[in-house]
CSV table of C-alpha atoms in Angstrom, one decimal:
chain,number,residue,atom,x,y,z
A,175,MET,CA,37.3,-13.9,15.7
A,176,SER,CA,36.2,-12.4,14.0
A,177,ALA,CA,32.7,-12.0,15.0
A,178,GLU,CA,31.1,-8.7,15.2
A,179,LEU,CA,31.0,-9.3,18.8
A,180,PHE,CA,35.0,-8.8,19.2
A,181,ASP,CA,34.8,-6.4,16.8
A,182,GLY,CA,37.4,-2.7,18.1
A,183,LEU,CA,39.3,-5.1,20.1
A,184,ASP,CA,42.8,-5.1,20.3
A,185,ASP,CA,44.9,-8.6,19.7
A,186,ALA,CA,45.6,-8.7,23.2
A,187,ALA,CA,42.4,-8.3,24.3
A,188,ARG,CA,41.0,-10.4,21.4
A,189,ALA,CA,44.6,-13.6,22.6
A,190,GLU,CA,43.2,-12.7,26.5
A,191,LEU,CA,39.2,-13.6,25.4
A,192,ARG,CA,40.9,-16.4,23.0
A,193,THR,CA,41.7,-18.5,26.3
A,194,GLN,CA,37.6,-17.7,27.8
A,195,LEU,CA,36.1,-19.3,25.1
A,196,ARG,CA,34.6,-22.9,24.8
A,197,ARG,CA,35.1,-25.0,21.6
A,198,ARG,CA,31.7,-26.7,21.0
A,199,ASP,CA,32.6,-29.3,18.4
A,200,LEU,CA,28.6,-30.3,16.6
A,201,ALA,CA,28.3,-33.3,14.0
A,202,ALA,CA,25.0,-32.2,11.5
A,203,GLY,CA,22.4,-33.1,13.7
A,204,ASP,CA,23.2,-32.3,17.1
A,205,VAL,CA,21.5,-29.8,19.5
A,206,LEU,CA,23.3,-26.4,20.4
A,207,CYS,CA,20.4,-25.9,23.0
A,208,ARG,CA,16.5,-26.2,22.3
A,209,ALA,CA,13.9,-23.6,23.3
A,210,GLY,CA,13.0,-23.5,27.1
A,211,ASP,CA,17.2,-24.6,28.6
A,212,SER,CA,18.2,-22.4,30.7
A,213,SER,CA,21.2,-20.1,29.8
A,214,ASP,CA,24.1,-18.7,31.1
A,215,CYS,CA,26.3,-18.1,28.0
A,216,LEU,CA,26.1,-17.0,24.2
A,217,TYR,CA,28.3,-18.7,21.1
A,218,VAL,CA,29.8,-17.4,18.2
A,219,VAL,CA,29.6,-19.7,15.1
A,220,GLU,CA,33.0,-20.3,13.6
A,221,SER,CA,32.5,-22.9,10.5
A,222,GLY,CA,28.9,-24.8,9.7
A,223,LEU,CA,25.9,-23.6,9.4
A,224,LEU,CA,23.2,-23.4,12.3
A,225,GLN,CA,18.7,-24.0,12.1
A,226,VAL,CA,17.3,-22.2,14.4
A,227,LEU,CA,14.0,-23.7,15.6
A,228,ASP,CA,10.5,-22.7,16.9
A,229,GLY,CA,10.0,-24.8,19.2
A,230,GLU,CA,7.0,-26.1,19.1
A,231,SER,CA,6.5,-26.7,15.5
A,232,GLY,CA,10.1,-27.1,14.9
A,233,GLU,CA,9.6,-24.8,11.9
A,234,VAL,CA,12.9,-23.3,10.6
A,235,LEU,CA,13.0,-19.3,11.5
A,236,GLY,CA,16.3,-18.4,10.5
A,237,ARG,CA,19.7,-19.8,9.7
A,238,GLN,CA,23.3,-18.4,12.1
A,239,ARG,CA,25.8,-18.8,9.5
A,240,VAL,CA,29.6,-17.5,10.0
A,241,GLY,CA,30.6,-15.1,13.1
A,242,ASP,CA,27.1,-14.6,13.8
A,243,VAL,CA,26.5,-14.3,18.0
A,244,VAL,CA,23.4,-16.6,19.5
A,245,GLY,CA,21.7,-16.2,22.8
A,246,GLU,CA,22.5,-12.1,23.5
A,247,VAL,CA,19.9,-11.9,25.1
A,248,ALA,CA,19.7,-14.5,27.4
A,249,LEU,CA,23.2,-13.5,28.4
A,250,LEU,CA,21.8,-10.3,29.9
A,251,THR,CA,18.6,-11.7,31.5
A,252,ARG,CA,19.2,-15.1,32.1
A,253,ASP,CA,15.8,-15.8,30.6
A,254,PRO,CA,15.2,-19.3,29.0
A,255,ARG,CA,16.4,-20.5,25.2
A,256,SER,CA,13.6,-18.6,23.4
A,257,ALA,CA,14.5,-20.9,20.3
A,258,THR,CA,15.9,-24.4,19.4
A,259,LEU,CA,19.8,-24.8,17.9
A,260,VAL,CA,20.4,-27.1,15.4
A,261,ALA,CA,23.1,-28.3,13.5
A,262,GLN,CA,23.1,-28.4,10.3
A,263,VAL,CA,26.1,-29.4,8.4
A,264,PRO,CA,29.8,-29.9,11.0
A,265,SER,CA,30.0,-27.1,12.2
A,266,VAL,CA,32.1,-25.5,15.5
A,267,VAL,CA,30.5,-22.9,17.8
A,268,SER,CA,32.6,-20.5,20.6
A,269,GLU,CA,30.7,-21.0,24.1
A,270,LEU,CA,31.6,-17.5,26.6
A,271,SER,CA,30.1,-18.0,29.9
A,272,ARG,CA,28.1,-14.5,31.1
A,273,ASP,CA,30.6,-15.1,34.4
A,274,ASP,CA,33.5,-14.8,31.5
A,275,PHE,CA,31.8,-12.3,29.7
A,276,LEU,CA,30.9,-9.8,32.8
A,277,THR,CA,34.5,-10.3,34.0
A,278,ALA,CA,36.7,-9.5,30.1
A,279,ALA,CA,33.5,-6.9,29.9
A,280,THR,CA,35.1,-4.8,32.8
A,281,HIS,CA,38.2,-4.6,31.0
A,282,HIS,CA,37.3,-4.1,27.7
A,283,PRO,CA,33.7,-1.9,27.4
A,284,ARG,CA,34.0,-2.1,23.6
A,285,LEU,CA,32.5,-5.6,24.3
A,286,LEU,CA,29.3,-3.8,26.0
A,287,VAL,CA,28.9,-1.5,22.6
A,288,ASN,CA,29.2,-4.3,20.3
A,289,LEU,CA,27.1,-6.6,22.6
A,290,ALA,CA,24.0,-3.7,22.7
A,291,THR,CA,24.9,-2.9,18.5
A,292,ILE,CA,23.7,-6.8,18.0
A,293,VAL,CA,20.9,-6.6,20.3
A,294,SER,CA,19.4,-3.9,18.6
A,295,ARG,CA,19.7,-5.1,15.3
A,296,ARG,CA,18.0,-8.2,16.0
A,297,LEU,CA,15.3,-6.2,18.1
A,298,VAL,CA,14.9,-4.0,14.8
A,299,SER,CA,15.3,-7.0,12.1
A,300,ARG,CA,12.1,-8.6,15.1
A,301,THR,CA,9.8,-5.4,13.4
A,302,ALA,CA,11.1,-4.8,9.9
A,303,PRO,CA,10.7,-7.7,6.5
A,304,ALA,CA,13.5,-9.3,6.8
A,305,GLN,CA,15.1,-10.4,3.1
A,306,ALA,CA,16.6,-13.5,2.4
A,307,ALA,CA,20.8,-13.1,2.0
A,308,VAL,CA,21.5,-16.0,0.4
A,309,THR,CA,19.1,-17.4,-2.5
A,310,ALA,CA,18.4,-21.0,-4.4
A,311,LEU,CA,17.0,-20.6,-8.0
A,312,VAL,CA,16.5,-24.2,-9.1
A,313,VAL,CA,16.2,-24.6,-12.7
A,314,ARG,CA,15.9,-27.6,-15.3
A,315,PRO,CA,18.4,-29.7,-15.5
A,316,GLU,CA,18.7,-28.8,-19.3
A,317,GLY,CA,19.0,-25.1,-17.8
A,318,TRP,CA,16.3,-21.7,-18.9
A,319,GLU,CA,16.6,-19.6,-21.2
A,320,GLY,CA,15.9,-16.4,-19.1
A,321,GLU,CA,18.4,-17.7,-16.9
A,322,GLY,CA,21.3,-15.0,-18.3
A,323,VAL,CA,18.9,-12.2,-18.1
A,324,ALA,CA,18.0,-12.7,-14.8
A,325,THR,CA,21.4,-12.8,-13.9
A,326,THR,CA,23.1,-9.6,-15.0
A,327,ALA,CA,19.0,-7.8,-13.7
A,328,ALA,CA,20.3,-9.1,-10.6
A,329,ARG,CA,23.4,-8.1,-10.7
A,330,ALA,CA,22.6,-4.7,-12.0
A,331,SER,CA,20.5,-3.8,-9.6
A,332,SER,CA,21.7,-5.3,-6.3
A,333,ALA,CA,22.3,-2.5,-4.1
A,334,ALA,CA,25.2,-4.7,-3.0
A,335,PRO,CA,27.7,-6.4,-5.1
A,336,LEU,CA,25.9,-9.8,-5.7
A,337,THR,CA,28.0,-12.9,-5.7
A,338,VAL,CA,26.7,-15.9,-7.7
A,339,LEU,CA,27.6,-19.4,-6.5
A,340,ASP,CA,27.1,-23.1,-8.7
A,341,GLY,CA,24.9,-25.3,-6.0
A,342,SER,CA,26.2,-28.8,-8.5
A,343,GLY,CA,29.5,-29.2,-6.3
A,344,PRO,CA,30.5,-30.3,-3.8
A,345,LEU,CA,28.6,-29.3,-0.8
A,346,ALA,CA,31.7,-28.0,1.6
A,347,GLN,CA,32.7,-26.1,-1.1
A,348,LEU,CA,29.6,-24.2,-1.5
A,349,LEU,CA,28.7,-23.3,2.4
A,350,ALA,CA,32.4,-21.8,2.4
A,351,ALA,CA,32.0,-20.5,-0.6
A,352,ILE,CA,28.3,-18.8,0.9
A,353,ASP,CA,30.8,-18.1,4.2
A,354,ALA,CA,32.9,-16.2,2.2
A,355,ALA,CA,30.6,-14.1,0.6
A,356,VAL,CA,29.3,-12.1,4.1
A,357,GLY,CA,27.5,-9.4,4.3
A,358,SER,CA,27.1,-9.4,0.7
A,359,PRO,CA,23.7,-11.3,-1.5
A,360,VAL,CA,23.8,-14.8,-2.5
A,361,LEU,CA,22.5,-16.0,-5.6
A,362,VAL,CA,22.7,-20.3,-6.2
A,363,ARG,CA,22.5,-21.7,-9.0
A,364,VAL,CA,20.8,-26.0,-8.4
A,365,PRO,CA,19.3,-27.8,-11.1
A,366,SER,CA,17.0,-29.4,-9.4
A,367,ASP,CA,17.9,-33.0,-10.4
A,368,ALA,CA,21.1,-32.8,-8.7
A,369,GLU,CA,22.3,-35.2,-5.8
A,370,HIS,CA,22.1,-33.3,-2.8
A,371,LEU,CA,19.4,-30.8,-3.4
A,372,THR,CA,17.6,-30.7,-0.4
A,373,GLN,CA,21.2,-29.5,1.0
A,374,VAL,CA,21.6,-27.4,-1.1
A,375,LEU,CA,18.5,-25.7,-0.2
A,376,ALA,CA,18.8,-26.1,3.6
A,377,LEU,CA,21.8,-23.9,3.4
A,378,CYS,CA,19.6,-21.2,1.9
A,379,ASP,CA,17.3,-18.6,3.3
A,380,ARG,CA,14.7,-18.7,0.2
A,381,THR,CA,14.6,-21.3,-2.6
A,382,LEU,CA,12.8,-20.0,-5.8
A,383,ALA,CA,12.1,-22.6,-8.7
A,384,VAL,CA,11.7,-21.9,-12.4
A,385,ALA,CA,8.6,-24.5,-13.2
A,386,GLY,CA,5.5,-24.9,-15.4
A,387,PRO,CA,2.4,-25.5,-13.8
A,388,ARG,CA,2.4,-29.7,-14.6
A,389,ALA,CA,5.8,-29.5,-13.0
A,390,ARG,CA,6.6,-32.4,-10.3
A,391,ALA,CA,6.4,-31.4,-6.8
A,392,LEU,CA,8.4,-28.6,-5.9
A,393,PRO,CA,10.4,-28.8,-3.0
A,394,ALA,CA,10.3,-28.2,0.6
A,395,GLY,CA,9.2,-24.4,1.0
A,396,ALA,CA,10.1,-23.4,-2.7
A,397,GLU,CA,8.1,-20.6,-4.3
A,398,ARG,CA,6.9,-21.7,-8.5
A,399,VAL,CA,8.2,-19.6,-11.0
A,400,ASP,CA,6.5,-19.7,-14.9
A,401,PRO,CA,9.4,-19.8,-17.5
A,402,GLY,CA,7.9,-17.5,-19.1
A,403,VAL,CA,8.0,-14.7,-16.3
A,404,ASP,CA,9.8,-11.8,-17.4
A,405,PRO,CA,13.9,-12.5,-16.8
A,406,ALA,CA,14.6,-8.4,-15.6
A,407,ARG,CA,11.5,-8.6,-13.8
A,408,LEU,CA,13.0,-11.9,-11.7
A,409,GLY,CA,16.2,-10.6,-11.7
A,410,ARG,CA,15.4,-7.3,-10.1
A,411,ARG,CA,13.7,-9.6,-7.6
A,412,LEU,CA,15.9,-12.2,-6.3
A,413,ALA,CA,18.4,-8.9,-5.9
A,414,HIS,CA,15.9,-6.7,-3.8
A,415,ALA,CA,15.2,-4.8,-6.1
A,416,SER,CA,11.8,-4.9,-7.5
A,417,VAL,CA,9.4,-2.2,-6.3
A,418,GLY,CA,6.1,-2.1,-6.1
A,419,ILE,CA,4.1,1.4,-5.6
A,420,ALA,CA,0.7,1.9,-3.7
A,421,PHE,CA,-1.0,4.9,-5.6
A,422,GLY,CA,-3.4,6.2,-2.8
A,423,ALA,CA,-6.8,7.5,-3.0
A,424,GLY,CA,-7.7,11.3,-2.7
A,425,GLY,CA,-8.8,13.1,-6.8
A,426,ALA,CA,-6.5,15.7,-7.1
A,427,LYS,CA,-3.6,12.9,-5.7
A,428,GLY,CA,-4.3,11.7,-9.2
A,429,TRP,CA,-1.9,14.6,-10.0
A,430,ALA,CA,0.8,13.8,-7.3
A,431,HIS,CA,1.2,10.5,-8.3
A,432,VAL,CA,3.0,11.4,-11.7
A,433,GLY,CA,5.5,13.3,-9.8
A,434,VAL,CA,6.0,10.4,-7.8
A,435,LEU,CA,6.4,8.2,-10.6
A,436,ARG,CA,8.9,11.1,-12.5
A,437,SER,CA,11.2,11.2,-8.9
A,438,LEU,CA,11.3,7.3,-9.8
A,439,GLU,CA,12.2,7.3,-12.9
A,440,ARG,CA,15.4,9.2,-12.6
A,441,ALA,CA,16.6,7.3,-9.7
A,442,GLY,CA,16.6,4.7,-12.2
A,443,TYR,CA,13.5,2.0,-10.6
A,444,VAL,CA,11.7,-0.4,-12.3
A,445,VAL,CA,8.3,-0.6,-11.7
A,446,ASP,CA,7.5,-4.3,-11.0
A,447,ALA,CA,4.0,-4.4,-9.1
A,448,VAL,CA,1.4,-1.6,-9.0
A,449,ALA,CA,-1.9,-1.4,-6.4
A,450,GLY,CA,-4.3,1.8,-6.1
A,451,SER,CA,-7.6,3.1,-4.2
A,452,SER,CA,-9.7,5.5,-6.4
A,453,VAL,CA,-7.8,8.3,-9.1
A,454,GLY,CA,-4.7,5.9,-7.7
A,455,ALA,CA,-6.5,2.8,-9.2
A,456,TRP,CA,-6.8,4.7,-12.7
A,457,VAL,CA,-3.1,5.9,-12.6
A,458,GLY,CA,-1.9,2.8,-12.1
A,459,ALA,CA,-3.6,1.1,-14.6
A,460,TRP,CA,-2.1,3.5,-17.2
A,461,THR,CA,1.6,3.2,-15.4
A,462,ALA,CA,0.4,-1.3,-15.7
A,463,LEU,CA,-0.1,-0.3,-19.6
A,464,GLY,CA,3.1,0.5,-20.0
A,465,HIS,CA,3.2,4.4,-19.5
A,466,ASP,CA,5.6,6.8,-18.4
A,467,ALA,CA,4.9,10.0,-15.6
A,468,ALA,CA,4.7,11.6,-19.1
A,469,GLU,CA,2.5,10.0,-20.6
A,470,VAL,CA,0.6,9.3,-17.5
A,471,GLU,CA,0.4,13.2,-17.1
A,472,GLY,CA,-1.3,13.7,-20.6
A,473,VAL,CA,-3.3,11.0,-20.4
A,474,LEU,CA,-5.0,13.2,-16.9
A,475,ARG,CA,-4.6,16.4,-18.6
A,476,GLU,CA,-6.7,14.9,-22.4
A,477,ARG,CA,-9.7,13.2,-19.9
A,478,PHE,CA,-9.4,14.8,-16.6
A,479,ASP,CA,-11.3,18.3,-17.9
A,480,ASP,CA,-13.3,20.5,-16.2
A,481,TYR,CA,-16.3,18.8,-18.1
A,482,ALA,CA,-15.4,14.6,-16.5
A,483,VAL,CA,-14.3,16.3,-13.5
A,484,HIS,CA,-17.6,18.3,-13.0
A,485,ALA,CA,-19.4,14.9,-14.6
A,486,ILE,CA,-17.4,12.6,-12.4
A,487,PHE,CA,-16.9,15.1,-8.5
A,488,ARG,CA,-19.8,16.8,-9.0
A,489,GLN,CA,-22.5,15.4,-11.2
A,490,GLY,CA,-22.2,11.9,-10.2
A,491,GLY,CA,-25.8,9.5,-11.5
A,492,PRO,CA,-25.8,8.2,-14.4
A,493,GLN,CA,-23.9,11.2,-16.5
A,494,GLY,CA,-20.5,11.0,-14.1
A,495,THR,CA,-20.6,6.8,-15.0
A,496,ALA,CA,-21.3,7.6,-18.3
A,497,VAL,CA,-18.2,9.7,-18.4
A,498,MET,CA,-15.9,7.4,-16.4
A,499,THR,CA,-17.1,4.1,-18.3
A,500,ARG,CA,-16.2,5.9,-21.6
A,501,ALA,CA,-12.7,6.9,-19.5
A,502,ALA,CA,-11.7,3.8,-18.3
A,503,ARG,CA,-12.7,2.0,-21.5
A,504,GLU,CA,-10.9,4.2,-23.4
A,505,THR,CA,-8.1,4.7,-22.2
A,506,THR,CA,-7.2,1.1,-21.1
A,507,ARG,CA,-8.1,-0.1,-24.8
A,508,ASP,CA,-10.5,-2.8,-23.0
A,509,ALA,CA,-7.8,-4.4,-21.2
A,510,GLN,CA,-8.0,-6.9,-19.6
A,511,PHE,CA,-5.4,-7.5,-16.4
A,512,ALA,CA,-4.6,-11.0,-17.6
A,513,ASP,CA,-2.9,-8.4,-20.5
A,514,LEU,CA,-1.1,-6.0,-18.5
A,515,PRO,CA,2.3,-6.1,-18.8
A,516,VAL,CA,3.5,-5.0,-14.8
A,517,PRO,CA,0.7,-7.1,-12.3
A,518,LEU,CA,-1.9,-4.4,-10.9
A,519,THR,CA,-4.6,-5.2,-8.2
A,520,VAL,CA,-7.1,-2.7,-7.7
A,521,LEU,CA,-8.8,-2.2,-4.2
A,522,ALA,CA,-12.8,-0.7,-3.9
A,523,ALA,CA,-13.9,-1.5,-0.7
A,524,ASP,CA,-17.3,-3.3,0.3
A,525,LEU,CA,-19.9,-2.4,2.3
A,526,ALA,CA,-21.4,-5.9,2.6
A,527,GLY,CA,-18.4,-6.7,4.4
A,528,LYS,CA,-17.2,-4.1,5.5
A,529,GLN,CA,-13.8,-5.1,4.0
A,530,PRO,CA,-11.6,-4.1,1.3
A,531,ALA,CA,-12.5,-5.7,-1.6
A,532,VAL,CA,-9.5,-6.8,-4.1
A,533,LEU,CA,-10.4,-6.2,-8.0
A,534,ASP,CA,-7.5,-8.5,-10.4
A,535,THR,CA,-9.1,-10.0,-13.2
A,536,GLY,CA,-11.3,-9.7,-15.7
A,537,SER,CA,-12.0,-6.1,-17.3
A,538,VAL,CA,-9.6,-3.3,-16.6
A,539,ALA,CA,-12.0,-0.5,-17.4
A,540,ARG,CA,-14.7,-1.9,-14.9
A,541,ALA,CA,-12.6,-2.2,-11.7
A,542,LEU,CA,-11.6,1.6,-12.6
A,543,VAL,CA,-15.3,2.8,-12.7
A,544,THR,CA,-15.5,0.5,-9.2
A,545,ALA,CA,-12.5,1.8,-7.7
A,546,MET,CA,-14.0,5.5,-7.9
A,547,THR,CA,-17.8,4.7,-7.3
A,548,VAL,CA,-17.7,7.7,-4.3
A,549,PRO,CA,-20.9,6.7,-1.7
A,550,GLY,CA,-23.3,10.0,-2.0
A,551,LEU,CA,-22.8,10.2,-5.9
A,552,TYR,CA,-22.9,6.9,-7.2
A,553,PRO,CA,-24.6,3.8,-5.5
A,554,PRO,CA,-23.1,0.9,-4.6
A,555,VAL,CA,-21.5,-1.4,-7.4
A,556,ARG,CA,-22.9,-4.9,-7.1
A,557,THR,CA,-21.1,-7.9,-7.5
A,558,GLY,CA,-22.9,-11.4,-5.9
A,559,ASP,CA,-23.7,-10.5,-2.5
A,560,ARG,CA,-20.6,-7.8,-2.6
A,561,ARG,CA,-21.4,-4.1,-2.6
A,562,LEU,CA,-18.3,-2.4,-3.7
A,563,VAL,CA,-17.7,1.5,-3.6
A,564,ASP,CA,-14.6,3.9,-3.7
A,565,ALA,CA,-11.6,2.5,-1.0
A,566,VAL,CA,-11.1,5.6,0.5
A,567,VAL,CA,-13.5,4.6,3.5
A,568,LEU,CA,-11.3,1.4,4.4
A,569,SER,CA,-8.2,1.5,2.3
A,570,PRO,CA,-6.7,4.9,0.6
A,571,VAL,CA,-3.7,3.6,0.1
A,572,PRO,CA,-3.5,-0.2,-0.7
A,573,THR,CA,0.0,-1.1,0.6
A,574,SER,CA,-1.0,-4.4,1.9
A,575,ALA,CA,-1.7,-5.7,-1.6
A,576,LEU,CA,2.2,-5.6,-2.2
A,577,THR,CA,3.0,-7.6,0.6
A,578,GLY,CA,2.5,-10.6,1.2
A,579,ALA,CA,2.0,-13.2,-1.7
A,580,PRO,CA,4.5,-13.3,-4.0
A,581,PRO,CA,3.4,-10.6,-7.1
A,582,ARG,CA,0.6,-12.4,-9.3
A,583,GLY,CA,2.5,-11.1,-12.3
A,584,GLU,CA,4.8,-13.8,-11.8
A,585,LEU,CA,3.3,-15.5,-14.1
A,586,SER,CA,2.6,-13.4,-16.4
A,587,THR,CA,4.0,-14.5,-20.2
A,588,THR,CA,4.1,-10.7,-20.8
A,589,ARG,CA,7.6,-9.2,-21.3
A,590,SER,CA,8.0,-5.7,-20.3
A,591,SER,CA,9.9,-3.0,-22.9
A,592,PRO,CA,12.9,-2.5,-21.2
A,593,ARG,CA,13.9,0.1,-19.4
A,594,ARG,CA,16.1,1.0,-16.9
A,595,ARG,CA,19.0,0.1,-14.4
A,596,ALA,CA,16.7,-0.9,-11.2
A,597,SER,CA,18.8,1.2,-8.4
A,598,SER,CA,18.3,0.2,-4.3
A,599,SER,CA,19.5,3.6,-3.3
A,600,PRO,CA,17.5,5.3,0.2
A,601,ALA,CA,17.2,8.6,-1.5
A,602,ALA,CA,14.9,6.6,-4.6
A,603,LYS,CA,12.9,5.0,-2.1
A,604,ALA,CA,12.1,8.2,0.0
A,605,ALA,CA,10.4,9.3,-3.2
A,606,SER,CA,6.8,8.0,-2.0
A,607,PRO,CA,6.1,6.4,1.2
A,608,SER,CA,3.5,4.3,-0.8
A,609,ALA,CA,6.2,2.4,-2.5
A,610,VAL,CA,7.7,-1.1,-1.7
A,611,GLY,CA,10.8,-3.3,-2.0
A,612,THR,CA,10.3,-6.7,-2.2
């Protein structure tokens, strides 16, 4: 009886509750409850693993592991079950009826406190991005040369001790090891030709598969990782310590971005993805090229002197465009987006479509000039049917460019130079409201 629901209860209280729990043994594939069923009890997972499925689509919404409490909201509201629970492997759950819980709570008020904590955490998880507790890394049968570096980087950057497990052994042994690591992130390494690959992946919350574009079909739900990816970057992603920065628009804010970079460097962060609007796109491009805070500041001081500021932000027109174009080409060395060590997304605004426009291919310099085409000072940049201007009018801080789909840089074959260990301390994350961790 190690579930969070029973935290803080003495041995006598636990013994009393134990007599009120009803054991349910489930074979693999057994349904514990279905969405829409009436509810008058909660369940505690004693062993095994339950999948949480959407009642209509059958999509896997999550997993309930040893010690997890299921049905806590229904216990209070008596609303119908909101999801279907299916045993993924042979499992044991303990059932506690609503009446027995309320009776026990009158003698042991701590139960109500624990239940409120569980409900609160569950509600918060619905609005906060979920982090996979167990990640499967599928590698080729002959292995992957970057695996050691990726694992070392994942261990070094993980906020909590990372447990690394071999997924090629007996399934029951693997599940027991995952359960023993409760509260800590787990990385399961499994070869793509493992006999029980499907069953192993079913135990994990997400799957990353190291496979080239010509590889056979990936396991269902897996994200493809190119074998040429920077293994240290992948390691930070495995540990949820990968950081992307969205540099905002606003002219003089370009200097404020330098302070953010400096704070992140002091905290030990490594930037793995960048997005930028307006002047933020310029700072983002220099960061993506590998410049540190001091070097970015140096470029700003050199290129945005009194003459350049007057030409770009006050005079505009052909003269401003010429100054911007020259500065963009020279400070980016005419780089293409595909050449950048760190993936970059530049945001502009499409006046024709009245929506943000993503620029992440072709010439970086051209994208920077487009990103700082201020309405009123410059005519829109026409690209096909689009009329592009400074994104400050629609997406001044482009955080959306760093969320959702996996970073484009995971397909990059360019390896960045070694940097300091990435930290996941809350203090470092507070350095900028536009820093996004994955």
